[in-house]
PDB file of C-alpha atoms in Angstrom:
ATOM      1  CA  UNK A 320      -6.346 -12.682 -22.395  1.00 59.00           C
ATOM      2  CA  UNK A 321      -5.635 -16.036 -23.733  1.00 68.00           C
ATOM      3  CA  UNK A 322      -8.466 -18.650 -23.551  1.00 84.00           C
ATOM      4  CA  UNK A 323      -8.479 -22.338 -24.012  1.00 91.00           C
ATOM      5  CA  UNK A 324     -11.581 -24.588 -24.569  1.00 93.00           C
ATOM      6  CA  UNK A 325     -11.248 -28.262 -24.116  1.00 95.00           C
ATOM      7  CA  UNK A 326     -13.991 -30.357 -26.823  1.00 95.00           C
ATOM      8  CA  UNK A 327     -14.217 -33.497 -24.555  1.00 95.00           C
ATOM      9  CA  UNK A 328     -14.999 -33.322 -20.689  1.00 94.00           C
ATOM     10  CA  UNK A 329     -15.038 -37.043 -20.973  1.00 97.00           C
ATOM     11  CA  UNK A 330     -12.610 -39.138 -22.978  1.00 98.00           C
ATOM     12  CA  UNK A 331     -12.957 -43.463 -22.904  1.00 98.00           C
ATOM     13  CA  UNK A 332     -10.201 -45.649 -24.323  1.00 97.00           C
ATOM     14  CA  UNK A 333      -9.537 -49.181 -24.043  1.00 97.00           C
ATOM     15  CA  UNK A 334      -5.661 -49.866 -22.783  1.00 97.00           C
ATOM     16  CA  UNK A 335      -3.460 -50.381 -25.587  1.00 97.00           C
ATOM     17  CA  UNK A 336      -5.749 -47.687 -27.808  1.00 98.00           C
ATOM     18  CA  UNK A 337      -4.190 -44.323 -28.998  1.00 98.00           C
ATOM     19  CA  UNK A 338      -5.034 -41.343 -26.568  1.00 98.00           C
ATOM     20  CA  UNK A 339      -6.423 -37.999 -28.541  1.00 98.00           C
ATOM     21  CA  UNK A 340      -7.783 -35.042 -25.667  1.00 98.00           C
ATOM     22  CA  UNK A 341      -8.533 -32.013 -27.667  1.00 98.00           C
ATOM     23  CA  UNK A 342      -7.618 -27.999 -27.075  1.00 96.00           C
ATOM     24  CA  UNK A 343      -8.475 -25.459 -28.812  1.00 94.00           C
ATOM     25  CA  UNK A 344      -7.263 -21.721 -28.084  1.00 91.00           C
ATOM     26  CA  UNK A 345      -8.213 -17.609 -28.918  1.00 86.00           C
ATOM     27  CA  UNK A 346      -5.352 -15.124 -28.737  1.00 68.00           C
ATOM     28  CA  UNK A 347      -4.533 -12.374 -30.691  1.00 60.00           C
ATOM     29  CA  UNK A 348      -1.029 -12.691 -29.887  1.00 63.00           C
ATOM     30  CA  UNK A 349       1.339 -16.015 -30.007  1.00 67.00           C
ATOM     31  CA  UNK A 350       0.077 -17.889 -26.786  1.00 79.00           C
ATOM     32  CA  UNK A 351       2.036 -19.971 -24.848  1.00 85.00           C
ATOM     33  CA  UNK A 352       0.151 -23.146 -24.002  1.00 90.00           C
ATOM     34  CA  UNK A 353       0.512 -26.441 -21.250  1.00 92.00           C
ATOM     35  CA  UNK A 354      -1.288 -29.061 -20.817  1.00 96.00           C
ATOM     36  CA  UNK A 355      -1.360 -30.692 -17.139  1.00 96.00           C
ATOM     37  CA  UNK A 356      -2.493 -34.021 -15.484  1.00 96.00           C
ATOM     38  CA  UNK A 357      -4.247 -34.697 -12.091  1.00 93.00           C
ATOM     39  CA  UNK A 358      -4.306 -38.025 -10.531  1.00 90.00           C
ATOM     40  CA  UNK A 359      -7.143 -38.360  -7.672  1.00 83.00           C
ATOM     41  CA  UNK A 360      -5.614 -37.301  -4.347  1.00 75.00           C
ATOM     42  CA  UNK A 361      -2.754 -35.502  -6.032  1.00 79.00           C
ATOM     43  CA  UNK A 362      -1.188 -31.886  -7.126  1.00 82.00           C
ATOM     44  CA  UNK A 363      -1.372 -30.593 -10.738  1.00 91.00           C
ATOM     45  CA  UNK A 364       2.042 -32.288 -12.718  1.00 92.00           C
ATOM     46  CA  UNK A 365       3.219 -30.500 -15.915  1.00 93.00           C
ATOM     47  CA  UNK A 366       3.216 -32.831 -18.873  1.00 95.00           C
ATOM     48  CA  UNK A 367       4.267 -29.912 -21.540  1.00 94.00           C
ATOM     49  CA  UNK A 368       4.101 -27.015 -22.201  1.00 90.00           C
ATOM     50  CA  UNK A 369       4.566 -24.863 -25.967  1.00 89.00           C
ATOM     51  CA  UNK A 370       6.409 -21.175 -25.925  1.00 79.00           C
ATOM     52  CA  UNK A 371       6.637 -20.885 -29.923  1.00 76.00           C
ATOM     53  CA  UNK A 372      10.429 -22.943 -29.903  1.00 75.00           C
ATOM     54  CA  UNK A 373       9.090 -25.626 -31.924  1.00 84.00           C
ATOM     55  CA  UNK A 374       5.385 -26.904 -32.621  1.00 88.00           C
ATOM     56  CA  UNK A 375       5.472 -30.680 -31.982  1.00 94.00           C
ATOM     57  CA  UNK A 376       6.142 -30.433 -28.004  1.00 94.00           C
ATOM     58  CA  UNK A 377       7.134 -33.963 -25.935  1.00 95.00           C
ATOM     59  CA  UNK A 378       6.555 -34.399 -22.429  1.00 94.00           C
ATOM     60  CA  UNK A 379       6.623 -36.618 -19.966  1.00 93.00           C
ATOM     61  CA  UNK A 380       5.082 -40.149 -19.970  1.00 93.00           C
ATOM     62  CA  UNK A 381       5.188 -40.617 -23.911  1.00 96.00           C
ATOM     63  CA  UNK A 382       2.458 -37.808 -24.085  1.00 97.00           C
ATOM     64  CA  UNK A 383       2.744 -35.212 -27.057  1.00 97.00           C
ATOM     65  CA  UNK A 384       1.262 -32.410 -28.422  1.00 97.00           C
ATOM     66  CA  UNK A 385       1.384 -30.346 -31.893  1.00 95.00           C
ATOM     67  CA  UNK A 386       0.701 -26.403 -31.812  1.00 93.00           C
ATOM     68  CA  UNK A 387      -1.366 -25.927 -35.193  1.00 92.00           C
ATOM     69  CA  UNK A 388      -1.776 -21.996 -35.868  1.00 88.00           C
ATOM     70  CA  UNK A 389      -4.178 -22.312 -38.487  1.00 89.00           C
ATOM     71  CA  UNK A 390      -6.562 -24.821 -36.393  1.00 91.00           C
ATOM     72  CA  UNK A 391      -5.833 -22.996 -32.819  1.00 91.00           C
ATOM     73  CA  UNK A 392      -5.706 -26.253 -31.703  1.00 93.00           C
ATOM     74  CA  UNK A 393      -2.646 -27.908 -29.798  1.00 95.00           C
ATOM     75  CA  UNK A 394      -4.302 -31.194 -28.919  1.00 97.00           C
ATOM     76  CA  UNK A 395      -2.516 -34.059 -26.690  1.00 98.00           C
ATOM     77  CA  UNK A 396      -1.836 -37.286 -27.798  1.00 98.00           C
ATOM     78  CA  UNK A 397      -0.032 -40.602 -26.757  1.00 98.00           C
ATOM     79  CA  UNK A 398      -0.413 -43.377 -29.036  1.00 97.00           C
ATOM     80  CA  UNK A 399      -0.384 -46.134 -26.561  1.00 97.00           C
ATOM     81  CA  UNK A 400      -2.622 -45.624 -23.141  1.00 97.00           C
ATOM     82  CA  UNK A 401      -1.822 -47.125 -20.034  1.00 96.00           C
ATOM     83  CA  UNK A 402      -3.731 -47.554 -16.974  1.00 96.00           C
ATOM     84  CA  UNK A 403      -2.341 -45.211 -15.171  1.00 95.00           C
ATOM     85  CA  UNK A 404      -2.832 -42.819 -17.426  1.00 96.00           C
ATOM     86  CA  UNK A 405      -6.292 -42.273 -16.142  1.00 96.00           C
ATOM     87  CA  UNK A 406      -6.915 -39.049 -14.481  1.00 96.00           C
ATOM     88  CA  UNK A 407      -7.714 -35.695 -15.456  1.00 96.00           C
ATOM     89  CA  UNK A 408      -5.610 -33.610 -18.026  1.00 97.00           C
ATOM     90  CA  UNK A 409      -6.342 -29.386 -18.449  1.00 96.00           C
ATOM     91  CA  UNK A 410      -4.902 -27.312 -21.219  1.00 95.00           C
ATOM     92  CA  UNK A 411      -3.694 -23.739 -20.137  1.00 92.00           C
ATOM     93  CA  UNK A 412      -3.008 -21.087 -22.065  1.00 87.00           C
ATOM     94  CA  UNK A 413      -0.921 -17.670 -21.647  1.00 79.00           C
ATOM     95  CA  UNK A 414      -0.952 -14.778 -23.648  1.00 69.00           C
ATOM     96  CA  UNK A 415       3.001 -13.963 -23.032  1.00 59.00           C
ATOM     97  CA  UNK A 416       4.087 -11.867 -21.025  1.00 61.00           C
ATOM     98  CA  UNK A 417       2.822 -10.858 -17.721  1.00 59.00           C
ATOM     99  CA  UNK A 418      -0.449 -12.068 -17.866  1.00 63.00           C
ATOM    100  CA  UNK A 419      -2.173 -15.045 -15.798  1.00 72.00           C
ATOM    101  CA  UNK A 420      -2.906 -18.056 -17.648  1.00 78.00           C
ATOM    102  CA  UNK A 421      -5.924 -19.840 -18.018  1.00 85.00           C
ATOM    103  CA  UNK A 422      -7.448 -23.209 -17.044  1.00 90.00           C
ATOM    104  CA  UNK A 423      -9.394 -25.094 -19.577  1.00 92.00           C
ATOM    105  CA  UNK A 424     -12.419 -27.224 -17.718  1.00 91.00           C
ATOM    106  CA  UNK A 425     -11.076 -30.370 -17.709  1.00 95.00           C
ATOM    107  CA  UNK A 426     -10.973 -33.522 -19.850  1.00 97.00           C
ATOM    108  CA  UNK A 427     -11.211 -36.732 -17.689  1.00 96.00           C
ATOM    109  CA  UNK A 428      -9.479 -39.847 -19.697  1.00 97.00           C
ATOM    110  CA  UNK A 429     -11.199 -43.188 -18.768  1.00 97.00           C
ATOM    111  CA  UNK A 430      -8.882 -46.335 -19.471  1.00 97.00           C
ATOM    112  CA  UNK A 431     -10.813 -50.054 -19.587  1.00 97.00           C
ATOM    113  CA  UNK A 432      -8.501 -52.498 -19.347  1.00 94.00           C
TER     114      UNK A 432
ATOM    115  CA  UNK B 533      14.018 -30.704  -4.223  1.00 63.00           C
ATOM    116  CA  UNK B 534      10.743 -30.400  -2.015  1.00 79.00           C
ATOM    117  CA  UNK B 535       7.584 -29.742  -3.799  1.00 91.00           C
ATOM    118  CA  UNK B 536       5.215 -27.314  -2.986  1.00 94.00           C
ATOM    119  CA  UNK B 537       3.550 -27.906   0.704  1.00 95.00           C
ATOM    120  CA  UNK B 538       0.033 -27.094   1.360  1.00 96.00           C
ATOM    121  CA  UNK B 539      -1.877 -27.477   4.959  1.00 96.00           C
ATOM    122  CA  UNK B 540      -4.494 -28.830   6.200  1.00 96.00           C
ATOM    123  CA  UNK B 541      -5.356 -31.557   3.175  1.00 94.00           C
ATOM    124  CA  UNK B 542      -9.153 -31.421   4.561  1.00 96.00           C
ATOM    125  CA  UNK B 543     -10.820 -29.308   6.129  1.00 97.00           C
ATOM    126  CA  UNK B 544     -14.891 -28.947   7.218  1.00 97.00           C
ATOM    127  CA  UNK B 545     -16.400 -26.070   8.346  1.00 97.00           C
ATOM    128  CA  UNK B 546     -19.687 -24.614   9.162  1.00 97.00           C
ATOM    129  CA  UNK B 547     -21.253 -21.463   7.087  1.00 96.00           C
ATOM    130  CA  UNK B 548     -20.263 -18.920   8.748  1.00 96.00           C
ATOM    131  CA  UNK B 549     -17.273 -20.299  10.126  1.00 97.00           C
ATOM    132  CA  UNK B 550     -13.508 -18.607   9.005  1.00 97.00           C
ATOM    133  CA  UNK B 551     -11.139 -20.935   7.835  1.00 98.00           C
ATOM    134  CA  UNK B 552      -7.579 -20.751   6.875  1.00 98.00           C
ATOM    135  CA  UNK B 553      -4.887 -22.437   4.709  1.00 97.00           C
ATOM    136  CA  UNK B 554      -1.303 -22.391   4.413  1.00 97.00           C
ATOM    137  CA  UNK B 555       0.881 -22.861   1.551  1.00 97.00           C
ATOM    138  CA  UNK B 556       4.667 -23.086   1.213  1.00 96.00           C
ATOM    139  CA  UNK B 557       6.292 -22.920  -2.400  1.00 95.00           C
ATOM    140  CA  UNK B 558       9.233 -24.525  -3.563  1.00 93.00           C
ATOM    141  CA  UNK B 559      12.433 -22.366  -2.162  1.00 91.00           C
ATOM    142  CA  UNK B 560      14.103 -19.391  -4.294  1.00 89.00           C
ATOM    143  CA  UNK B 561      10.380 -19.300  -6.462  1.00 90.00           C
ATOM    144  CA  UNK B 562       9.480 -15.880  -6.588  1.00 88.00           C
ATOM    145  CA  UNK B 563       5.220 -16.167  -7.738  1.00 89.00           C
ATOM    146  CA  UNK B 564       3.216 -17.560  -5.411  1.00 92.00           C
ATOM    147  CA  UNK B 565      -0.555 -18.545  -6.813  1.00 92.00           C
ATOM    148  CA  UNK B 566      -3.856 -19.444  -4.870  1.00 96.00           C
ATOM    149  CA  UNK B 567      -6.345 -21.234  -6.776  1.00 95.00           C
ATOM    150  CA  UNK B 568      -9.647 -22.157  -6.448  1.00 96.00           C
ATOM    151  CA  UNK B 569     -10.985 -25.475  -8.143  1.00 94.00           C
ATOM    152  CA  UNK B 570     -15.280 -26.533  -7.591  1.00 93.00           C
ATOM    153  CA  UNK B 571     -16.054 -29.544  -8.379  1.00 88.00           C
ATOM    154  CA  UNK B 572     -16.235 -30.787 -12.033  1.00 84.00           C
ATOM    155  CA  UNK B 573     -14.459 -27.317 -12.608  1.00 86.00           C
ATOM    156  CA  UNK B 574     -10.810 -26.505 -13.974  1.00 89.00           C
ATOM    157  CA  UNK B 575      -9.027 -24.603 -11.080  1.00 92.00           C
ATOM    158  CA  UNK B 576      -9.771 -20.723 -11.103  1.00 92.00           C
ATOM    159  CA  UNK B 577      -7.125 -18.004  -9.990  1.00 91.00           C
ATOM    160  CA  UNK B 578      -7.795 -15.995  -6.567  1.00 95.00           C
ATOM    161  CA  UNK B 579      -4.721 -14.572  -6.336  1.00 93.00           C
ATOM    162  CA  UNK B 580      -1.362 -14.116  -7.076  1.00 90.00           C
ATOM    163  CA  UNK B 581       2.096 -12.735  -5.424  1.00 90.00           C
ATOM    164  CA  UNK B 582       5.283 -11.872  -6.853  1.00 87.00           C
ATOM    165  CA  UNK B 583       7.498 -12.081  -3.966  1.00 86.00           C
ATOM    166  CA  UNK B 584       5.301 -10.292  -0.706  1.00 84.00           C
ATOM    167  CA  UNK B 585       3.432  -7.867  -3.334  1.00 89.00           C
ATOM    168  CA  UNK B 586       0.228  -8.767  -4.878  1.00 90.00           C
ATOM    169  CA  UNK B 587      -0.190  -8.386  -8.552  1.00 85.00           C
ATOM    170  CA  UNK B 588      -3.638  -9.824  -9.348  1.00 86.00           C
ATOM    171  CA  UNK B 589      -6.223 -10.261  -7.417  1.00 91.00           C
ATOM    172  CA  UNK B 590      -9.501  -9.241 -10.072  1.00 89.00           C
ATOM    173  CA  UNK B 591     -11.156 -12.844  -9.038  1.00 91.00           C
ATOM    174  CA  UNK B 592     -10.552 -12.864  -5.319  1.00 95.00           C
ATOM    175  CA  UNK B 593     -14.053 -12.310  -3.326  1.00 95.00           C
ATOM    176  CA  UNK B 594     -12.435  -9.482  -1.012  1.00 94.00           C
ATOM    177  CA  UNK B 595     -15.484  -9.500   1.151  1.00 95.00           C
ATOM    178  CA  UNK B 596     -14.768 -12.433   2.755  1.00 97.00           C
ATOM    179  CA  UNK B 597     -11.347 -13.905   0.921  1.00 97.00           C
ATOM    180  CA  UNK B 598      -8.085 -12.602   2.487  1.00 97.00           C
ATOM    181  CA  UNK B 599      -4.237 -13.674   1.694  1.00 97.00           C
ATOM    182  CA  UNK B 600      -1.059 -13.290   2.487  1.00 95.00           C
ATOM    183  CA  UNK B 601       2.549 -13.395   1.575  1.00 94.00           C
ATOM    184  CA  UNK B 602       4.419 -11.981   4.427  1.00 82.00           C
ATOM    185  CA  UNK B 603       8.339 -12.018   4.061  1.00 84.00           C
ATOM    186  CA  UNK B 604       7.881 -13.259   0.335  1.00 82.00           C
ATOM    187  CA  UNK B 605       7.430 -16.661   1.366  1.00 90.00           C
ATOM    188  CA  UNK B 606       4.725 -18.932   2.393  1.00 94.00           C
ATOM    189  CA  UNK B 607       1.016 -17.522   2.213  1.00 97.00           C
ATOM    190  CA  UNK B 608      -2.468 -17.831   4.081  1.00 97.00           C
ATOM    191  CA  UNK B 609      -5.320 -17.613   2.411  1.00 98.00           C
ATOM    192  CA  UNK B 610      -8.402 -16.739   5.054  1.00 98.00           C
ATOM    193  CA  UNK B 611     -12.088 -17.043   4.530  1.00 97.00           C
ATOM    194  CA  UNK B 612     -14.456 -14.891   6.478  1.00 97.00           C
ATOM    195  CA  UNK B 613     -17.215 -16.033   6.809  1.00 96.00           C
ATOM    196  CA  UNK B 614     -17.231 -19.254   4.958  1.00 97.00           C
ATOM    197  CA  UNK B 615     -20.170 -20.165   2.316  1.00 97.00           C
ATOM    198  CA  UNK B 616     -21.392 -23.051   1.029  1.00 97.00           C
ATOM    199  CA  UNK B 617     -20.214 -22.374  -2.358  1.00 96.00           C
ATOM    200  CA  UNK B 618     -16.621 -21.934  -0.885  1.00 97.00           C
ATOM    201  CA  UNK B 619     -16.591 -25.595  -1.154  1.00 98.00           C
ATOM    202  CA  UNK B 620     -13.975 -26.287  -3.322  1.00 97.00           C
ATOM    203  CA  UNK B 621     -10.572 -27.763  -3.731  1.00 95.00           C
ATOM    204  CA  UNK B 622      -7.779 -24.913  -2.651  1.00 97.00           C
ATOM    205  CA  UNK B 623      -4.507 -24.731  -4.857  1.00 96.00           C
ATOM    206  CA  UNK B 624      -1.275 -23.724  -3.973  1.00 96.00           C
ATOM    207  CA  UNK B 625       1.403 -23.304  -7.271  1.00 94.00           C
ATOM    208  CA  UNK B 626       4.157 -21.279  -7.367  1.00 92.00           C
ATOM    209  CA  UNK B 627       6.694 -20.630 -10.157  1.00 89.00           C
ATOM    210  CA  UNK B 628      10.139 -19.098 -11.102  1.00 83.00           C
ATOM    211  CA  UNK B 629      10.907 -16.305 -11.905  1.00 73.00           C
ATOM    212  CA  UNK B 630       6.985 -15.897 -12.116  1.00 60.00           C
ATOM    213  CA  UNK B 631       7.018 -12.531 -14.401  1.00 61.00           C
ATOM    214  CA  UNK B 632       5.754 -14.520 -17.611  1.00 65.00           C
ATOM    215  CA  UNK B 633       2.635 -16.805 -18.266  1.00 65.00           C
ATOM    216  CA  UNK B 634       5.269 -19.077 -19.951  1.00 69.00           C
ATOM    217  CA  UNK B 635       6.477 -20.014 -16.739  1.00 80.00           C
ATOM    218  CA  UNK B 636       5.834 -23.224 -15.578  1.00 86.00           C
ATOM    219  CA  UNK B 637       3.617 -23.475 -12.103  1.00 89.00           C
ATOM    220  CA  UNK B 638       4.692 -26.577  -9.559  1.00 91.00           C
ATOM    221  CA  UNK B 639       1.043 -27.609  -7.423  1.00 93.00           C
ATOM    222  CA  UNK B 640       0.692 -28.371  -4.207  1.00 93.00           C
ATOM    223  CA  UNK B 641      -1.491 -31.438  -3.122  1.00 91.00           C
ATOM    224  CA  UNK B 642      -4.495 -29.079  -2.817  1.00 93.00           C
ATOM    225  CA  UNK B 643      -6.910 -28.591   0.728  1.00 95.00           C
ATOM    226  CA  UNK B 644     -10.598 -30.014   0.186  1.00 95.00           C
ATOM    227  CA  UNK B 645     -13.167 -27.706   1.952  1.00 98.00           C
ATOM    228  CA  UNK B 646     -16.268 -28.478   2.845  1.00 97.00           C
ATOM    229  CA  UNK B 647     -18.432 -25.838   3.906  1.00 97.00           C
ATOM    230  CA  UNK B 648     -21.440 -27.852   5.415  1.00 96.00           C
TER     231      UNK B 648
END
């Protein structure tokens, strides 16, 4: 099964500053991969996710993230960070097919004005 | 289109106590998932359904965890009796069609339990 480990449980940037949360992943087979964002108080959002279409994946918010096969790494960015883009972000991965993904632990993003 | 509904948003309990939560997914979405996320922890999956048939549930504590998916919609997920370390945020997702782990999930708001 596919696994995902996240480097940072605890990312700080100052508003303004560009936004790096890394995720690294082990599959023998071509994963599919998401990362997601949790606000306190609220539901898991999508923010994007990579099926092997293209490996520079945008989602929402003016996050992105880049699939590298020979790093297993598909680390999110955003080169500007906003307030409210504190929360909590997870990478998931999938092995493809019909197979439950996996949760990473967490990275919590910290913005000071 | 309505999200994914999830009742009660808190809920505390004594040990020993059962306890149950209800989930409704978003309409026509076939998987329904129940997750379980401690504290300082990325969520961890109990269970999940593809329409009123389970199809995984290798992490679900059967000895005291229970759930259901009758008529291939909504879902309650029981504890019997409750433990401390059952504290935990409870996650409802469900997706469409559901068959691959490409398949994007759609949360619900979550229920905070505190076993006390």
């Amino acid at each position: 099964a596919q696994s995902v480990t996240q480097l940072d449980s605890h990312v700080s940037v100052s508003e303004g500053t560009p936004v790096l949360l890394r995720c690294n992943y082990s599959s023998s087979y071509s994963p599919s991969l998401f990362w997601y964002v949790q606000h306190p108080n609220k539901g898991l959002q999508l923010l994007l996710k990579y099926t092997s279409a293209a490996t520079l994946v945008k989602g929402i918010n003016g996050f992105e993230a880049e699939f590298k096969k020979s790093e297993t790494s598909f680390h999110l960015t955003k080169p500007s960070a906003h307030m409210s883009d504190a929360a909590e972000y997870f990478c998931v991965g999938g092995s493809g097919g019909y197979q439950k993904v996996t949760f990473g632990i967490g990275t919590k993003l910290q913005v000071i004005p | 289109e309505a999200g994914v509904a999830q009742s009660p948003r808190y809920k505390i309990i004594e040990k020993r106590q059962s306890v149950a939560f209800w989930c409704n997914p978003i309409s026509g979405h076939a998987t329904l998932y129940w997750y379980q996320q401690i504290l300082g922890q990325g969520p961890k999956l109990l269970i999940q359904f593809q329409n009123n048939g389970v199809v995984d549930d290798s992490q679900l504590p059967k000895d005291r965890f229970s759930a259901e998916r009758l008529k291939g919609v909504d879902s309650t997920l029981k504890i019997q009796p409750a433990k401390l370390e059952d504290s935990a945020v409870y996650l409802c997702a469900s997706s469409y069609p559901g068959r691959a782990s490409t398949d994007t999930q759609y949360f619900g708001p979550g229920t905070r339990l505190t076993v006390l």
